[in-house]
Amino acid sequence: MKQSITYYLTLLVIRLKGIKKNFSQDPIDVSKIRKEDVHHPSDRFIKKYLLQTFKISDSNISEIGVDKNAENLLIFIHGGAFISGPAQHHWDTIIEIAKRTNYKIWMCDYPKAPENQIDKISENIDAIYSSALEKHQADRITIIGDSVGGTLVTALTQRLLIKKVALPNKLILVSPVMDASMFNPDIEHYEQKDPMLSKTGVLSAKKMCAGNIDLKDPMISPLYGSFEGFPKTLLILAQNDIMYPDGKLAQLKMEKSHVNLKVFDGENMPHIWPFLPVMKEAKTALDKIINEIKVN
């Protein structure tokens, strides 16, 4: 498939910003990665859609939308290697979704590693969902997560099934990290094509987050958990992404578990491509995500 001019411009910007270089360090430079964090956006356009802010456990929640009385809720669990975020592209994505759907959106700024480990982070994600159930019916809730946000969404769903808690209506997983151990030998092949991520830095960040927990524990590597009983799921993968081989393994497990699954396989696309600014292909992918959110 022929890519757009904006695709190549985006790859150039990624190279100029040195993103892959930053993710090739061990230990990964947390403070440098966090320079892209936007915890409290100052943009007037974003503030226009900010309904309220509040805390759940140790997570800061920004409620975004056009209708404070909307019955539908989108829980947005951002990525950032467990050590950073949210970033500007997360806020831009949320605003676009808010403008085009009848959903309230919770941007969930959860605790990060290395100050916090996966058990603490998972407790926060559980608390966020429990709070959502107090205000919204489960079939009115959709959860979206990119990168490690996809990890947290998938692991949360596995815990909900074990605890027999009402499931959300739908999951949207964008370039999810399914195995924190980075054990898959196929990753080496994809690393050569990946313009953003390197196994060295990603694994360093995962070790910071895991603490004393095994990297293959389903809490941080949901590929090793069960997908039986999962709700409707949209799985968006990227072919030029070191997360791609484990994403395909997760797809296979979901299919074997008869999950109501849609897969959008991004040919030649980088990690979290639907959220990247400017790129024509990203806008097309985000349209698909928004259309999926609209459909119950």
Short mmCIF file of C-alpha atoms in Angstrom, two decimals, residues 22-296:
data_model
loop_
_atom_site.label_atom_id
_atom_site.label_comp_id
_atom_site.label_asym_id
_atom_site.label_seq_id
_atom_site.Cartn_x
_atom_site.Cartn_y
_atom_site.Cartn_z
CA ASN A 22 15.54 7.54 23.89
CA PHE A 23 14.04 4.05 23.90
CA SER A 24 17.41 2.43 23.23
CA GLN A 25 18.88 3.20 26.65
CA ASP A 26 19.21 0.93 29.66
CA PRO A 27 18.30 2.24 32.10
CA ILE A 28 15.81 4.33 30.22
CA ASP A 29 16.05 8.06 30.99
CA VAL A 30 12.72 8.63 32.74
CA SER A 31 13.13 12.38 33.16
CA LYS A 32 13.87 12.82 29.46
CA ILE A 33 10.87 10.75 28.40
CA ARG A 34 8.64 12.76 30.76
CA LYS A 35 9.46 16.04 29.00
CA GLU A 36 6.56 15.25 26.64
CA ASP A 37 4.06 14.88 29.53
CA VAL A 38 1.00 17.14 29.56
CA HIS A 39 -0.83 16.63 32.86
CA HIS A 40 -2.80 19.88 32.85
CA PRO A 41 -3.31 21.21 29.31
CA SER A 42 -3.38 24.98 28.99
CA ASP A 43 -4.91 24.95 25.53
CA ARG A 44 -8.17 26.94 25.54
CA PHE A 45 -9.66 24.53 23.05
CA ILE A 46 -9.18 21.62 25.44
CA LYS A 47 -10.46 23.64 28.40
CA LYS A 48 -13.65 24.30 26.43
CA TYR A 49 -14.49 20.60 26.71
CA LEU A 50 -13.27 20.09 30.29
CA LEU A 51 -16.32 19.28 32.42
CA GLN A 52 -14.57 18.63 35.74
CA THR A 53 -11.48 17.18 37.40
CA PHE A 54 -11.38 14.84 40.36
CA LYS A 55 -9.32 12.09 41.97
CA ILE A 56 -9.94 8.38 42.25
CA SER A 57 -7.41 6.75 44.56
CA ASP A 58 -4.09 8.25 43.40
CA SER A 59 -5.22 8.94 39.83
CA ASN A 60 -6.16 12.35 38.46
CA ILE A 61 -9.27 12.20 36.28
CA SER A 62 -10.12 14.87 33.70
CA GLU A 63 -13.69 14.52 32.48
CA ILE A 64 -13.98 15.71 28.88
CA GLY A 65 -17.14 16.06 26.81
CA VAL A 66 -19.88 18.24 25.39
CA ASP A 67 -22.67 17.03 27.71
CA LYS A 68 -22.11 16.58 31.44
CA ASN A 69 -25.28 14.47 31.60
CA ALA A 70 -24.21 12.00 28.90
CA GLU A 71 -25.00 8.40 29.84
CA ASN A 72 -22.15 6.94 27.80
CA LEU A 73 -18.63 6.88 29.27
CA LEU A 74 -15.30 6.28 27.58
CA ILE A 75 -12.48 5.46 29.99
CA PHE A 76 -9.19 6.47 28.38
CA ILE A 77 -6.10 4.71 29.77
CA HIS A 78 -3.10 6.36 28.13
CA GLY A 79 0.21 4.80 27.20
CA GLY A 80 3.73 5.94 28.03
CA ALA A 81 5.75 2.81 28.89
CA PHE A 82 4.34 2.95 32.45
CA ILE A 83 6.78 5.80 33.18
CA SER A 84 5.22 8.83 31.48
CA GLY A 85 2.13 10.48 30.04
CA PRO A 86 -0.37 11.60 29.16
CA ALA A 87 1.07 13.43 26.15
CA GLN A 88 -0.40 16.04 23.84
CA HIS A 89 -1.50 13.45 21.26
CA HIS A 90 -3.67 11.79 23.92
CA TRP A 91 -5.48 15.04 24.66
CA ASP A 92 -5.92 15.82 20.96
CA THR A 93 -7.43 12.38 20.41
CA ILE A 94 -9.82 12.76 23.32
CA ILE A 95 -11.07 16.14 22.10
CA GLU A 96 -11.73 14.72 18.63
CA ILE A 97 -13.69 11.84 20.16
CA ALA A 98 -15.63 14.22 22.42
CA LYS A 99 -16.65 16.43 19.51
CA ARG A 100 -17.96 13.51 17.47
CA THR A 101 -19.64 11.23 20.01
CA ASN A 102 -22.21 11.40 22.81
CA TYR A 103 -19.66 10.19 25.35
CA LYS A 104 -18.12 11.67 28.42
CA ILE A 105 -14.46 10.75 28.50
CA TRP A 106 -12.31 10.13 31.55
CA MET A 107 -8.66 10.83 30.91
CA CYS A 108 -7.02 8.72 33.61
CA ASP A 109 -3.64 10.04 34.74
CA TYR A 110 -2.61 7.08 36.89
CA PRO A 111 0.54 6.66 39.07
CA LYS A 112 3.74 5.92 37.14
CA ALA A 113 6.88 3.85 37.55
CA PRO A 114 9.53 3.85 38.87
CA GLU A 115 7.93 5.63 41.84
CA ASN A 116 5.04 3.13 41.66
CA GLN A 117 4.89 -0.47 40.53
CA ILE A 118 2.31 -2.48 38.61
CA ASP A 119 0.41 -3.64 41.70
CA LYS A 120 -0.24 -0.04 42.77
CA ILE A 121 -1.06 1.03 39.22
CA SER A 122 -3.48 -1.89 38.80
CA GLU A 123 -5.23 -1.03 42.07
CA ASN A 124 -5.83 2.46 40.67
CA ILE A 125 -7.22 1.12 37.40
CA ASP A 126 -9.55 -1.19 39.36
CA ALA A 127 -10.72 1.75 41.49
CA ILE A 128 -11.40 3.85 38.40
CA TYR A 129 -13.60 1.17 36.88
CA SER A 130 -15.43 0.59 40.17
CA SER A 131 -16.15 4.32 40.39
CA ALA A 132 -17.38 4.31 36.79
CA LEU A 133 -19.84 1.52 37.63
CA GLU A 134 -21.28 3.66 40.42
CA LYS A 135 -22.22 6.34 37.87
CA HIS A 136 -22.84 4.42 34.64
CA GLN A 137 -24.31 1.11 33.57
CA ALA A 138 -21.65 -1.35 32.42
CA ASP A 139 -23.17 -1.59 28.94
CA ARG A 140 -22.71 2.18 28.61
CA ILE A 141 -18.96 1.99 29.28
CA THR A 142 -16.22 1.61 26.68
CA ILE A 143 -12.54 1.42 27.62
CA ILE A 144 -9.71 2.43 25.31
CA GLY A 145 -5.99 2.07 25.90
CA ASP A 146 -2.89 2.61 23.78
CA SER A 147 0.44 0.85 24.28
CA VAL A 148 0.74 0.05 28.02
CA GLY A 149 -2.72 1.55 28.37
CA GLY A 150 -3.77 -1.48 26.34
CA THR A 151 -1.90 -3.65 28.82
CA LEU A 152 -3.82 -2.15 31.71
CA VAL A 153 -7.20 -2.40 29.95
CA THR A 154 -6.66 -6.05 29.03
CA ALA A 155 -5.39 -7.04 32.48
CA LEU A 156 -8.29 -5.18 34.12
CA THR A 157 -10.78 -7.15 32.02
CA GLN A 158 -9.14 -10.43 33.02
CA ARG A 159 -9.47 -9.48 36.68
CA LEU A 160 -13.12 -8.45 36.22
CA LEU A 161 -13.89 -11.85 34.75
CA ILE A 162 -12.19 -13.64 37.64
CA LYS A 163 -14.11 -11.51 40.16
CA LYS A 164 -17.37 -11.83 38.16
CA VAL A 165 -17.79 -8.04 37.93
CA ALA A 166 -19.95 -6.57 35.16
CA LEU A 167 -17.86 -6.04 32.04
CA PRO A 168 -17.70 -2.89 29.91
CA ASN A 169 -19.56 -2.94 26.63
CA LYS A 170 -16.43 -2.73 24.51
CA LEU A 171 -12.62 -2.57 24.54
CA ILE A 172 -10.45 -0.66 22.08
CA LEU A 173 -6.79 -1.67 22.19
CA VAL A 174 -4.34 0.45 20.18
CA SER A 175 -0.87 -1.12 19.75
CA PRO A 176 -1.23 -2.87 23.11
CA VAL A 177 1.79 -4.25 24.94
CA MET A 178 0.76 -7.83 25.61
CA ASP A 179 4.01 -9.28 26.98
CA ALA A 180 6.27 -7.11 29.15
CA SER A 181 9.01 -9.76 29.10
CA MET A 182 9.66 -9.04 25.40
CA PHE A 183 10.48 -12.76 25.15
CA ASN A 184 9.17 -13.28 21.61
CA PRO A 185 12.12 -13.94 19.25
CA ASP A 186 10.24 -12.29 16.38
CA ILE A 187 10.67 -8.92 18.08
CA GLU A 188 14.23 -8.70 16.75
CA HIS A 189 12.94 -8.71 13.16
CA TYR A 190 10.39 -5.96 13.86
CA GLU A 191 12.86 -3.83 15.77
CA GLN A 192 14.73 -3.19 12.52
CA LYS A 193 11.57 -1.66 11.03
CA ASP A 194 10.25 0.12 14.12
CA PRO A 195 10.97 3.88 13.90
CA MET A 196 9.96 4.57 17.50
CA LEU A 197 10.72 1.77 19.92
CA SER A 198 13.64 -0.45 20.87
CA LYS A 199 13.48 -3.58 22.98
CA THR A 200 16.26 -2.31 25.27
CA GLY A 201 14.44 0.77 26.54
CA VAL A 202 11.00 -0.80 26.60
CA LEU A 203 12.26 -3.73 28.67
CA SER A 204 14.04 -1.33 31.03
CA ALA A 205 10.78 0.54 31.64
CA LYS A 206 8.85 -2.69 32.18
CA LYS A 207 11.37 -3.87 34.78
CA MET A 208 10.99 -0.56 36.61
CA CYS A 209 7.23 -1.11 36.69
CA ALA A 210 7.21 -4.82 37.54
CA GLY A 211 9.08 -4.47 40.82
CA ASN A 212 9.15 -7.92 42.42
CA ILE A 213 6.49 -9.34 40.08
CA ASP A 214 7.56 -11.73 37.31
CA LEU A 215 7.49 -10.03 33.92
CA LYS A 216 5.21 -12.79 32.64
CA ASP A 217 2.62 -12.24 35.35
CA PRO A 218 -0.73 -11.52 33.63
CA MET A 219 -1.00 -8.31 35.66
CA ILE A 220 1.72 -6.81 33.47
CA SER A 221 1.70 -9.35 30.60
CA PRO A 222 -1.96 -10.16 29.85
CA LEU A 223 -0.94 -12.45 26.98
CA TYR A 224 -0.45 -15.12 29.68
CA GLY A 225 -3.96 -14.64 31.07
CA SER A 226 -7.29 -15.87 29.73
CA PHE A 227 -9.38 -14.15 27.07
CA GLU A 228 -12.43 -16.32 27.65
CA GLY A 229 -15.54 -14.18 28.11
CA PHE A 230 -14.03 -10.91 26.84
CA PRO A 231 -16.46 -8.24 25.61
CA LYS A 232 -16.47 -6.88 22.05
CA THR A 233 -12.94 -5.82 21.19
CA LEU A 234 -11.35 -3.66 18.51
CA LEU A 235 -7.67 -4.56 18.22
CA ILE A 236 -5.52 -2.09 16.28
CA LEU A 237 -2.04 -3.30 15.42
CA ALA A 238 0.92 -1.78 13.56
CA GLN A 239 3.17 -3.82 11.30
CA ASN A 240 6.29 -1.69 11.92
CA ASP A 241 6.06 -2.04 15.67
CA ILE A 242 7.98 -4.31 18.04
CA MET A 243 4.65 -4.97 19.77
CA TYR A 244 3.21 -6.49 16.59
CA PRO A 245 4.21 -10.17 17.06
CA ASP A 246 2.73 -10.33 20.57
CA GLY A 247 -0.33 -8.46 19.33
CA LYS A 248 -0.84 -11.18 16.74
CA LEU A 249 -0.50 -13.85 19.44
CA ALA A 250 -3.16 -12.04 21.47
CA GLN A 251 -5.38 -11.91 18.39
CA LEU A 252 -5.00 -15.67 17.98
CA LYS A 253 -5.88 -16.30 21.64
CA MET A 254 -8.93 -14.04 21.37
CA GLU A 255 -10.10 -15.82 18.24
CA LYS A 256 -9.68 -19.21 19.93
CA SER A 257 -11.71 -17.85 22.85
CA HIS A 258 -14.47 -16.75 20.42
CA VAL A 259 -14.19 -13.08 21.34
CA ASN A 260 -16.34 -10.77 19.21
CA LEU A 261 -13.20 -9.31 17.66
CA LYS A 262 -12.39 -6.77 14.97
CA VAL A 263 -8.76 -6.34 13.91
CA PHE A 264 -7.31 -3.35 12.08
CA ASP A 265 -3.83 -4.28 10.89
CA GLY A 266 -1.86 -1.15 9.96
CA GLU A 267 0.37 -1.93 7.00
CA ASN A 268 3.78 -0.24 7.42
CA MET A 269 2.42 1.71 10.40
CA PRO A 270 4.38 2.60 13.55
CA HIS A 271 3.39 2.18 17.18
CA ILE A 272 0.12 3.94 18.25
CA TRP A 273 -0.30 5.26 14.71
CA PRO A 274 -4.01 6.26 15.00
CA PHE A 275 -3.01 8.91 17.56
CA LEU A 276 -0.13 10.49 15.64
CA PRO A 277 -0.79 14.08 14.51
CA VAL A 278 -0.84 15.26 10.88
CA MET A 279 -0.61 11.79 9.30
CA LYS A 280 -3.45 11.06 6.86
CA GLU A 281 -3.47 7.36 7.73
CA ALA A 282 -3.87 8.24 11.42
CA LYS A 283 -6.95 10.33 10.71
CA THR A 284 -8.49 7.42 8.78
CA ALA A 285 -7.77 5.07 11.68
CA LEU A 286 -9.19 7.48 14.24
CA ASP A 287 -12.35 7.70 12.14
CA LYS A 288 -12.66 3.91 12.46
CA ILE A 289 -12.17 4.13 16.23
CA ILE A 290 -14.79 6.84 16.61
CA ASN A 291 -17.27 4.93 14.45
CA GLU A 292 -16.67 1.87 16.61
CA ILE A 293 -17.28 3.89 19.78
CA LYS A 294 -20.61 5.11 18.38
CA VAL A 295 -21.90 1.59 17.71
CA ASN A 296 -23.27 -0.34 20.71
#
